[in-house]
Short mmCIF file of C-alpha atoms and ligand atoms in Angstrom, two decimals:
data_model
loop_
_atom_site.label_atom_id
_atom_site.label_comp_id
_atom_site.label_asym_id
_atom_site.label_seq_id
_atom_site.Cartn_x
_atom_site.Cartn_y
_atom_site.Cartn_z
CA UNK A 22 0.00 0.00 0.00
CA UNK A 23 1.83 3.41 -0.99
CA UNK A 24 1.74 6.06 1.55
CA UNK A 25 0.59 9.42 1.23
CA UNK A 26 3.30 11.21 0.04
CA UNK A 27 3.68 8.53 -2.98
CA UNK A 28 -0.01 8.82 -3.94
CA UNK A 29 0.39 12.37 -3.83
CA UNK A 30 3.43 11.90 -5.92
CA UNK A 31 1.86 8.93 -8.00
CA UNK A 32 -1.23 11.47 -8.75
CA UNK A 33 1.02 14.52 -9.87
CA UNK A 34 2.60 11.96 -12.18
CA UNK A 35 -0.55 11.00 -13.93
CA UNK A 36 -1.55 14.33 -14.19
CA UNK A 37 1.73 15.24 -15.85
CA UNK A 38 1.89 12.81 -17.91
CA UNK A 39 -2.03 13.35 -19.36
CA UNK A 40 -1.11 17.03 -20.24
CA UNK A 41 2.17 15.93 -21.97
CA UNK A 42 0.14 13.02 -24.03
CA UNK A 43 -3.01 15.63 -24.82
CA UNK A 44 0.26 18.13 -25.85
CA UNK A 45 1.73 15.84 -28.05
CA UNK A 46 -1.58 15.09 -29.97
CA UNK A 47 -2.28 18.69 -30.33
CA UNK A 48 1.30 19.07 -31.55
CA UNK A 49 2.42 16.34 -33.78
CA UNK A 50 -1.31 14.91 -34.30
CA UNK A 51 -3.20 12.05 -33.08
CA UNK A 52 -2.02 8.03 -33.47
CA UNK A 53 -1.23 5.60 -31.90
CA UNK A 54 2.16 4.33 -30.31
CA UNK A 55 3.18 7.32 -28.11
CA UNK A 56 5.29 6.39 -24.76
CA UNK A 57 5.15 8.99 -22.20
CA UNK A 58 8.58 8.85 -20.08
CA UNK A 59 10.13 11.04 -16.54
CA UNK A 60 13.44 11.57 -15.97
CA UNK A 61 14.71 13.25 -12.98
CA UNK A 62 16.88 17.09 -12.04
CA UNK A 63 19.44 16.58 -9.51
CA UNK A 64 20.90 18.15 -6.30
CA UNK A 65 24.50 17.80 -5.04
CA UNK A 66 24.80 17.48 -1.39
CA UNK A 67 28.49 18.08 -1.05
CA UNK A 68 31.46 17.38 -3.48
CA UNK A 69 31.87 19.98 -6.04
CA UNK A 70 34.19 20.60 -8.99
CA UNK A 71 35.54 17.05 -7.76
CA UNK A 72 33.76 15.07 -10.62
CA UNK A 73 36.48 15.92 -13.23
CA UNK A 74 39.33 15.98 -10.85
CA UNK A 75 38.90 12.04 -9.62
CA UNK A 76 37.19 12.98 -6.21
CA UNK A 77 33.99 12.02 -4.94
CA UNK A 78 30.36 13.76 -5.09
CA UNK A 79 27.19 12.93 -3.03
CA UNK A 80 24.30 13.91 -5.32
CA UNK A 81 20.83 12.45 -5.04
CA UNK A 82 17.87 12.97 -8.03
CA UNK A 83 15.04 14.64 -7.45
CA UNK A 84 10.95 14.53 -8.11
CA UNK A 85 11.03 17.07 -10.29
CA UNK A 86 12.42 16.91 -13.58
CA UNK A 87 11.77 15.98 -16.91
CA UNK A 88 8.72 14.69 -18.75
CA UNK A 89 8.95 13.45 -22.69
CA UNK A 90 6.24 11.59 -25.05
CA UNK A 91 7.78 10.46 -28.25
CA UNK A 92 6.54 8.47 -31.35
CA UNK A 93 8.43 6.64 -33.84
CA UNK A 94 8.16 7.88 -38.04
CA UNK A 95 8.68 5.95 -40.70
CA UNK A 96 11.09 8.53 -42.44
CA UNK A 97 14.76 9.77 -40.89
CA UNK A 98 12.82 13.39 -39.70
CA UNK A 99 12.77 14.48 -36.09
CA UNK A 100 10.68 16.53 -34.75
CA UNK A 101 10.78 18.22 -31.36
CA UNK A 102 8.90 20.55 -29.46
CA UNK A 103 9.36 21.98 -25.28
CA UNK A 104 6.66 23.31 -23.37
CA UNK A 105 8.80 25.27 -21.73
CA UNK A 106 10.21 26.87 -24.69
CA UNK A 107 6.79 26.62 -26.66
CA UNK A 108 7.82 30.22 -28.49
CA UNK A 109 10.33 28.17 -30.72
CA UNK A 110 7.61 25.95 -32.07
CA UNK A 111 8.44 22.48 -33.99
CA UNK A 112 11.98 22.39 -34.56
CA UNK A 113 12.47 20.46 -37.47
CA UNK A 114 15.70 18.39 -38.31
CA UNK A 115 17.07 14.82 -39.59
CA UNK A 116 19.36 11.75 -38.70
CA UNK A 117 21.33 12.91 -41.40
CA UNK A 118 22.14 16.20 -39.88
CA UNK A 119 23.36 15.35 -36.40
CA UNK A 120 25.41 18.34 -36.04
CA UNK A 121 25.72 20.44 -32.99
CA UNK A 122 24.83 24.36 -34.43
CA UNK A 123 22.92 27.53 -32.43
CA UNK A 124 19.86 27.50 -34.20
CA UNK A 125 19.24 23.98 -33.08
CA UNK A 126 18.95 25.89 -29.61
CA UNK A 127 17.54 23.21 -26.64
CA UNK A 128 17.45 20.55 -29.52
CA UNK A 129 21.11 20.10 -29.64
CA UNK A 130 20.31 18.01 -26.15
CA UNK A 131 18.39 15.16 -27.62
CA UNK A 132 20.34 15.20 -31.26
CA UNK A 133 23.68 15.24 -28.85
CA UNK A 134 22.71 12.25 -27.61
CA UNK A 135 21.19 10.41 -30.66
CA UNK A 136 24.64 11.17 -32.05
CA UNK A 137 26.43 9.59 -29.18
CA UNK A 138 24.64 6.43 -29.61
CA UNK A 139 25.32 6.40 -33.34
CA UNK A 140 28.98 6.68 -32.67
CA UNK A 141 28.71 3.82 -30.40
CA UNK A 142 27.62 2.00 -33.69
CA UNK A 143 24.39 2.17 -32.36
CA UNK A 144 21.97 3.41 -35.32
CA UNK A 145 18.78 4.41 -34.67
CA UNK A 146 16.60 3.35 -37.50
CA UNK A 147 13.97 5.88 -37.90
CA UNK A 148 12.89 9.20 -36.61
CA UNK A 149 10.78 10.47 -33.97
CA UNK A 150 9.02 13.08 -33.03
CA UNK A 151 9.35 14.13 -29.33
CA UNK A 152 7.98 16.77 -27.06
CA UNK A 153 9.45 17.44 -23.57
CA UNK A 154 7.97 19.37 -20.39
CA UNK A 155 10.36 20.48 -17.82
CA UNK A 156 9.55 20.69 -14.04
CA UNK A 157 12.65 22.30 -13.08
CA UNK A 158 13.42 25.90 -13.36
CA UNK A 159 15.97 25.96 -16.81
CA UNK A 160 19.46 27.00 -16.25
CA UNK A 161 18.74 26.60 -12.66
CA UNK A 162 21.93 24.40 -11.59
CA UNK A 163 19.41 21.58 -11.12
CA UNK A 164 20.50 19.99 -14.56
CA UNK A 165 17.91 20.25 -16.65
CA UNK A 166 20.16 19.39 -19.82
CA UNK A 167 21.42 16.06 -18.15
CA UNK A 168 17.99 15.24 -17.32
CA UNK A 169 17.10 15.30 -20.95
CA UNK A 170 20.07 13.67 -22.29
CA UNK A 171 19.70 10.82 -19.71
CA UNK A 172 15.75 10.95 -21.10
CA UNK A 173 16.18 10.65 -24.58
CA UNK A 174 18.96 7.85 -23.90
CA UNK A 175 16.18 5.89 -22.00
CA UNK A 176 13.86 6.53 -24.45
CA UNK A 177 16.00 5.37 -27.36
CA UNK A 178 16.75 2.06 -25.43
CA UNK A 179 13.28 1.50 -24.93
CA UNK A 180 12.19 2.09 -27.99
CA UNK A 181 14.99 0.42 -30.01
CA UNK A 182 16.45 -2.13 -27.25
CA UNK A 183 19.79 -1.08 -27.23
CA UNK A 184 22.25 -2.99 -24.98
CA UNK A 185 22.91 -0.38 -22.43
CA UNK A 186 22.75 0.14 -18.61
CA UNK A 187 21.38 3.02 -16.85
CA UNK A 188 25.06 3.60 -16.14
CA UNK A 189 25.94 3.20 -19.88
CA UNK A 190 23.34 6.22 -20.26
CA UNK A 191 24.62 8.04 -17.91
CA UNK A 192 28.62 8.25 -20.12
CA UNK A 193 26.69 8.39 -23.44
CA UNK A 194 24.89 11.39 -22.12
CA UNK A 195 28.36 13.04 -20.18
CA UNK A 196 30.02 11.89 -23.78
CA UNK A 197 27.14 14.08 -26.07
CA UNK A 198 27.65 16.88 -23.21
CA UNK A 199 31.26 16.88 -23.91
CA UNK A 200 32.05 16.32 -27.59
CA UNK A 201 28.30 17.71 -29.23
CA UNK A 202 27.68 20.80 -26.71
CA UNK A 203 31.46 21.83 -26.30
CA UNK A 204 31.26 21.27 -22.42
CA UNK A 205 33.74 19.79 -20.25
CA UNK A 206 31.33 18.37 -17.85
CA UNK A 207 32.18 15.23 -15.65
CA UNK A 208 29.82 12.31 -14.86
CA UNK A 209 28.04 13.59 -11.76
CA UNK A 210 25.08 15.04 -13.18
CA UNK A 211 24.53 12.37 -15.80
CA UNK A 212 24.90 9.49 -13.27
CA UNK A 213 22.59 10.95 -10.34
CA UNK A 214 19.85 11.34 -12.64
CA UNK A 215 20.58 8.11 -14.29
CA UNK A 216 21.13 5.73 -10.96
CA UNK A 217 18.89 7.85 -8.92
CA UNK A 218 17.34 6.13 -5.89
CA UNK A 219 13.83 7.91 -3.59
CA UNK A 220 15.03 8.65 -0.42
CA UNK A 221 18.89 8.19 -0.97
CA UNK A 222 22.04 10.13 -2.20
CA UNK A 223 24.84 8.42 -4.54
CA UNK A 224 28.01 8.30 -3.27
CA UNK A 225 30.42 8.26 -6.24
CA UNK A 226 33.81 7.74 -6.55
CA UNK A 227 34.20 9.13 -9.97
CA UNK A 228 38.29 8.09 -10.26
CA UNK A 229 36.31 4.42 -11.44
CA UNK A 230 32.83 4.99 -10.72
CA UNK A 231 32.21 2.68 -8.21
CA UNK A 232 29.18 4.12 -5.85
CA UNK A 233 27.33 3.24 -2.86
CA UNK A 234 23.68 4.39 -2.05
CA UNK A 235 23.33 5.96 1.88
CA UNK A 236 19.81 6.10 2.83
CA UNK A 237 19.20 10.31 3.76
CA UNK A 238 16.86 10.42 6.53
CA UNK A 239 16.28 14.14 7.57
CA UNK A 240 14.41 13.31 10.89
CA UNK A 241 12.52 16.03 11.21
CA UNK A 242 14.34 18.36 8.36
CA UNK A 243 14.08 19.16 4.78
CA UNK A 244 16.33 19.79 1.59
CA UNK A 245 15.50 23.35 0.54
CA UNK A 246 16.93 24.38 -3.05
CA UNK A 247 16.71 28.54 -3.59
CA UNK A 248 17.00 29.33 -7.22
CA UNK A 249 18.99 32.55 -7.66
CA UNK A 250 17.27 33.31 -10.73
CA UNK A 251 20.57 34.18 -12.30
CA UNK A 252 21.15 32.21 -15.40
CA UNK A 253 23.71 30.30 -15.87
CA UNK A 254 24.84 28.72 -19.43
CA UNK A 255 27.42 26.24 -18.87
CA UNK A 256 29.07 26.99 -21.91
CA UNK A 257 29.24 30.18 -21.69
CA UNK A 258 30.68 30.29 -18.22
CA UNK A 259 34.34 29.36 -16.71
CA UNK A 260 33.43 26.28 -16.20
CA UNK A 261 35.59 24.92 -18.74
CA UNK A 262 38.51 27.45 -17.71
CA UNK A 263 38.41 26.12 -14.37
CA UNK A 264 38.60 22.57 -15.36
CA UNK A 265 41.95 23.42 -17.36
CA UNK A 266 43.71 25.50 -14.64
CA UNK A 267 42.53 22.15 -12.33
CA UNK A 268 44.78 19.87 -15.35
CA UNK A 269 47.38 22.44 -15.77
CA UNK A 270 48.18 22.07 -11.76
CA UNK A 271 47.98 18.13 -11.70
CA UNK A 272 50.84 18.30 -14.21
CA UNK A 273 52.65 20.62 -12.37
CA UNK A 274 52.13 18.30 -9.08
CA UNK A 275 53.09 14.99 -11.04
CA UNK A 276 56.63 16.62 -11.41
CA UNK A 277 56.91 15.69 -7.60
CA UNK A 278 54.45 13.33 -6.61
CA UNK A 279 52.88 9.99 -8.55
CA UNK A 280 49.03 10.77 -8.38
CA UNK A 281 46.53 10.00 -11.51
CA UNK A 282 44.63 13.15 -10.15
CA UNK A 283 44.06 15.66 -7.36
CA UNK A 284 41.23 13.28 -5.70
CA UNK A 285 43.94 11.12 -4.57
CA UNK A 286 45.72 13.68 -2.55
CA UNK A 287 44.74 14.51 1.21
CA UNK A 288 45.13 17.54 2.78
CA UNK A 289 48.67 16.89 4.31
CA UNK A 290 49.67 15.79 0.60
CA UNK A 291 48.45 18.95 -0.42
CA UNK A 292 50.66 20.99 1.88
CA UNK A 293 53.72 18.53 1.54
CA UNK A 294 53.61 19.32 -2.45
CA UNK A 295 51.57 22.22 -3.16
CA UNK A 296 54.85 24.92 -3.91
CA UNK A 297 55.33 22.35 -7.32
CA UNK A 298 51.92 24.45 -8.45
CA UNK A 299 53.26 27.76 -10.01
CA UNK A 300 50.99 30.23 -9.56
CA UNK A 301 48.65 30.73 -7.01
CA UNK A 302 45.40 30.99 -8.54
CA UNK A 303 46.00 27.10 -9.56
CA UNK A 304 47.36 26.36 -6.27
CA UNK A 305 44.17 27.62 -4.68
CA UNK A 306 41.57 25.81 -7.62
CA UNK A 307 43.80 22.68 -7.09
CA UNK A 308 43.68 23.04 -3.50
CA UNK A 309 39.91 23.49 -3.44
CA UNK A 310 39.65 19.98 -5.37
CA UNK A 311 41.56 17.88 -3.09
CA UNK A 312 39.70 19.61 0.27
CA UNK A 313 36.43 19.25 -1.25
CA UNK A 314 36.81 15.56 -1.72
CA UNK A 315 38.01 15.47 1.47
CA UNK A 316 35.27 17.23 2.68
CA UNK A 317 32.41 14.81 1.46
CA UNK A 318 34.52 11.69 2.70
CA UNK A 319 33.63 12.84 5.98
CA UNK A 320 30.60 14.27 5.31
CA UNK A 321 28.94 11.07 4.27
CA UNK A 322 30.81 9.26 7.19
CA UNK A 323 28.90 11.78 9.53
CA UNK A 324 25.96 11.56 8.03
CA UNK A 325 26.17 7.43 8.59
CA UNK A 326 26.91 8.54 12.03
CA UNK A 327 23.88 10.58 12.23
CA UNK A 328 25.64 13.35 13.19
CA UNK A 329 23.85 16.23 11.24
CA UNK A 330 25.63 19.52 12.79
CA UNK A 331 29.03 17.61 11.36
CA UNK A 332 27.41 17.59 8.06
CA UNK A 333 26.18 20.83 8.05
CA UNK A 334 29.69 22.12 9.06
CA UNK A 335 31.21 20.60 5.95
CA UNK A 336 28.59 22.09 3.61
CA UNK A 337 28.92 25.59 5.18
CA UNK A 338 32.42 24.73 4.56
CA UNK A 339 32.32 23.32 0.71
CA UNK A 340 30.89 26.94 0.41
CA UNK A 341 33.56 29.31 1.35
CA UNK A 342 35.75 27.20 -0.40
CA UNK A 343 33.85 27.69 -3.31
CA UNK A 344 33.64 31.27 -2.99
CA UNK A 345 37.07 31.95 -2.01
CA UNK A 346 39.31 29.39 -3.36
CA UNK A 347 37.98 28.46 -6.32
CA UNK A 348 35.82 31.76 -6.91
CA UNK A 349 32.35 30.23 -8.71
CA UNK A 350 30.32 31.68 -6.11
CA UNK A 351 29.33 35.32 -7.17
CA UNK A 352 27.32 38.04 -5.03
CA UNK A 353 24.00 36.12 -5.71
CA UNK A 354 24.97 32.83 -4.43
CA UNK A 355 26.82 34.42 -1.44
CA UNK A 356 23.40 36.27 -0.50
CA UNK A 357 21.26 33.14 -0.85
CA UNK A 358 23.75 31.24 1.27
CA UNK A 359 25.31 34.08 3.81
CA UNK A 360 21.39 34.97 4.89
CA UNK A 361 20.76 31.40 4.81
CA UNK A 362 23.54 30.90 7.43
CA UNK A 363 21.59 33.19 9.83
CA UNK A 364 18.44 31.82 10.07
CA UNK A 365 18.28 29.27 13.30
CA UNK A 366 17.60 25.74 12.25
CA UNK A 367 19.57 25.95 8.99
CA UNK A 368 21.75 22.81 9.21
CA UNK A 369 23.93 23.77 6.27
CA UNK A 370 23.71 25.85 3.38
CA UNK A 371 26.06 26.35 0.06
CA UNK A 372 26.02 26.58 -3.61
CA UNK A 373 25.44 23.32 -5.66
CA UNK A 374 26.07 22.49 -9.26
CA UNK A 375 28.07 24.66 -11.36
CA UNK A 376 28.21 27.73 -9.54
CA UNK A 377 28.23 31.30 -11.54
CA UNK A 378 24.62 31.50 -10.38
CA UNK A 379 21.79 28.71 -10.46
CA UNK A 380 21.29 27.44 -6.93
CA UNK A 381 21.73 26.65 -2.92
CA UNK A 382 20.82 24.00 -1.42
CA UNK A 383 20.13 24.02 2.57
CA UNK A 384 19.16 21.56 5.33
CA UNK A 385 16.43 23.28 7.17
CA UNK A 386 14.76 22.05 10.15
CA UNK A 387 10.95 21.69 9.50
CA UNK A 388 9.63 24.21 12.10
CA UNK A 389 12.11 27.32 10.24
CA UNK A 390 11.27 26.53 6.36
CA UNK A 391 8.88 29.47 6.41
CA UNK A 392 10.99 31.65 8.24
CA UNK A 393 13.82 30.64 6.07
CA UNK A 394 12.03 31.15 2.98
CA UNK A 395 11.08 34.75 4.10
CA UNK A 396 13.91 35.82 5.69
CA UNK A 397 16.08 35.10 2.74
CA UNK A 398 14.01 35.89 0.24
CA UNK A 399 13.26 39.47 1.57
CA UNK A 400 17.15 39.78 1.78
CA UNK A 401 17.59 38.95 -1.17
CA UNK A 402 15.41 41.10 -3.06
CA UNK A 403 16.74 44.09 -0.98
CA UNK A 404 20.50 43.27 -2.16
CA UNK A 405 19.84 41.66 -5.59
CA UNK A 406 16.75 43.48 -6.68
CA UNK A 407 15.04 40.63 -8.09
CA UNK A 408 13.08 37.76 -6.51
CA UNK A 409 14.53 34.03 -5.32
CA UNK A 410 12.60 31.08 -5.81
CA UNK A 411 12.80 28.00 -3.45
CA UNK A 412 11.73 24.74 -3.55
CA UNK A 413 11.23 22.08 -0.80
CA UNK A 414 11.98 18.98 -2.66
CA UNK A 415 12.65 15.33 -2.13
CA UNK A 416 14.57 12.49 -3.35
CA UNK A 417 13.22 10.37 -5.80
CA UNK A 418 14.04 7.67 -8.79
CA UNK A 419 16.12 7.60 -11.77
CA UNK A 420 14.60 7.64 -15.19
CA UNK A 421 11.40 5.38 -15.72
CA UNK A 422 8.89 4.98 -18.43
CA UNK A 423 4.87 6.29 -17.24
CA UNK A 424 2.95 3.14 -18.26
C1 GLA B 20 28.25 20.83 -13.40
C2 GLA B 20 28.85 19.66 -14.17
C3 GLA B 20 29.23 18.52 -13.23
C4 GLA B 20 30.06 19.03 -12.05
C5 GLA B 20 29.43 20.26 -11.42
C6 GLA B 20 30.32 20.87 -10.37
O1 GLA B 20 27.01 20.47 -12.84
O2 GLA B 20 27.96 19.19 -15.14
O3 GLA B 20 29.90 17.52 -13.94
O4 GLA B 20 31.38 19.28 -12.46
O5 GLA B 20 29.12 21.25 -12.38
O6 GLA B 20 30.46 20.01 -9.29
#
């Protein structure tokens, strides 16, 4: 018998789903055959900018996320359409012109990955047409772009029965990410939203992917996510910059020391070989890397300890490291999290995802949600001069098909 928070959740889900299938009809016309699929967003606990430097992360996915319905053709066209982007229209393209180009705008998500799987020697054999409806804010650092990747992977698989695991979607959409839409991503985002689990984050080691699910029990305490409303294109941002000034001071540290990457260094490694690193810019990105992983080893051995104030310490912490060290905080973040800090019952607060704006996350004890969510938010309108937007979300399941 489901409880009442999964009928609540089950009931959203139909009611998604209907308005997606009814969408699609109106859209790309009535027939038979249409699949209607989820995939989740995700939320990193702690462990950031450690994904591409061999450290660990401690993401979980979320209930909100992506929703898709997609029909087969019998020709080589696809068609796509967003209801979040429902200005655009049908964009119209082709298998034959998997090519990554601006025009192709959100669409360069889905054909990204169709092109991945072809380059696994995976064909697809026909067209589709496919329309998508996003439950989490875009460019909101929730990863709305993984979420469709990892979607249209599933999707493909089930509709074609390619031989791939949810894992195998999860590097086919990182691999699309990285050689179709230019960005350096690692696998965290991909893999969250692909191995999701309700009511647990993933502990990864991303140096070989090996992961462990821990069970987050919040007794009496909530994950609160506070959009900064700043956008935040991936691309566009330093994202990539930082990931090369993160390679450029591994070399520099393999001059003295034998490490395949700054995740296998501890903090008194750091300090033993840090003067090899040149300049100090790199010497505080690279030093922000090997703390951070640091930081979530012993933030998800506290939080198997049950000790919450630990874990909140280390988040608080993964924060000003962020901001100071490796500087992809910015004055909006700060806000959300520095007015954060001063509410009573906030467990922990700090940036997650990316970082350049997008969002915070924050533990918040049940009783203070409503003081937390006006107390920042009025702050944050006085400093920022635009609204926040928060969200009290929970932990749910990797990608599934709506039957
Ligand atoms: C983005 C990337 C991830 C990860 C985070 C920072 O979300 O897609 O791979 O690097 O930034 O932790």
């Amino acid at each position: 018998m489901a409880d009442e928070k999964s009928q609540k959740r089950f009931g959203m889900e139909i009611k998604v789903k209907e308005v997606v299938l009814t969408e699609f009809e109106k859209v790309f016309g009535a027939g038979d055959g249409v699949r209607a699929y989820f995939a989740p967003g995700r939320v990193n606990l702690i462990g950031e900018h450690t994904d591409y430097n061999g450290g660990h992360v401690f993401p979980c996915a979320l209930t909100i996320g992506t929703y898709g319905a997609a029909r087969l053709r019998k020709d080589r066209k696809l068609r796509f359409y967003s209801m979040n982007f429902s200005g655009r229209g049908v964009i119209e393209s082709s298998l034959d012109d998997l090519k990554p180009g601006k025009e192709a705008g959100w669409t360069n998500y889905p054909k990204g990955v169709m092109w991945a799987f072809e380059q696994r020697g995976m064909k697809l054999p026909c067209g589709l047409d496919l329309l998508l409806c996003g439950t989490i804010p875009n460019g909101s650092g929730l990863s709305s772009s993984a979420s469709v990747e990892v979607l249209t992977g599933f999707l493909l698989r089930d509709f074609f029965g390619f031989p791939v695991t949810n894992q195998d979607l999860a590097l086919i959409g990182q691999y699309s990410e990285n050689h179709y839409n230019g960005v350096n991503c690692g696998i965290m985002d991909q893999f969250a939203i692909a191995m999701g689990k309700k009511d647990h984050a993933i502990f990864l080691d991303t140096a070989d992917l090996s992961f462990e699910y821990a069970p987050i029990r919040l007794k009496g305490a909530k994950i609160v996510i506070a959009s900064s409303n700043k956008k935040r294109g991936l691309g566009d941002s330093k994202y990539n910059e930082r990931r090369g000034e993160c390679e450029t001071a591994l070399a520099e540290l393999q001059k003295v020391v034998k490490i395949h990457s700054l995740g296998e260094l501890d903090e008194e490694g750091f300090l033993t070989y840090q003067d090899a690193i040149a300049d100090s810019v790199r010497r505080k990105r690279a030093k922000h890397a090997v703390y951070e992983n640091q930081r979530t080893l012993k933030a998800v051995q506290a939080l198997k300890e049950d000790d919450m104030k630990v874990f909140g310490e280390l988040m608080n912490a993964s924060h000003v490291s962020l901001r100071d060290d490796y500087e992809v905080t910015g004055v909006e973040l700060d806000t959300l999290v520095e007015e954060a800090w001063k509410v009573p019952g906030v467990i922990g607060s700090r940036m997650t995802g990316a970082g350049f704006g997008g969002c915070t996350v924050s533990i918040v004890e049940d009783g203070s949600i409503d003081r937390f969510i006006q107390q920042v938010g009025e702050a944050y309108q006085k400093r920022i001069g635009y609204a926040a937007d928060f969200y009290v979300v929970e932990i749910g399941d990797g990608p599934s098909r709506l039957s």
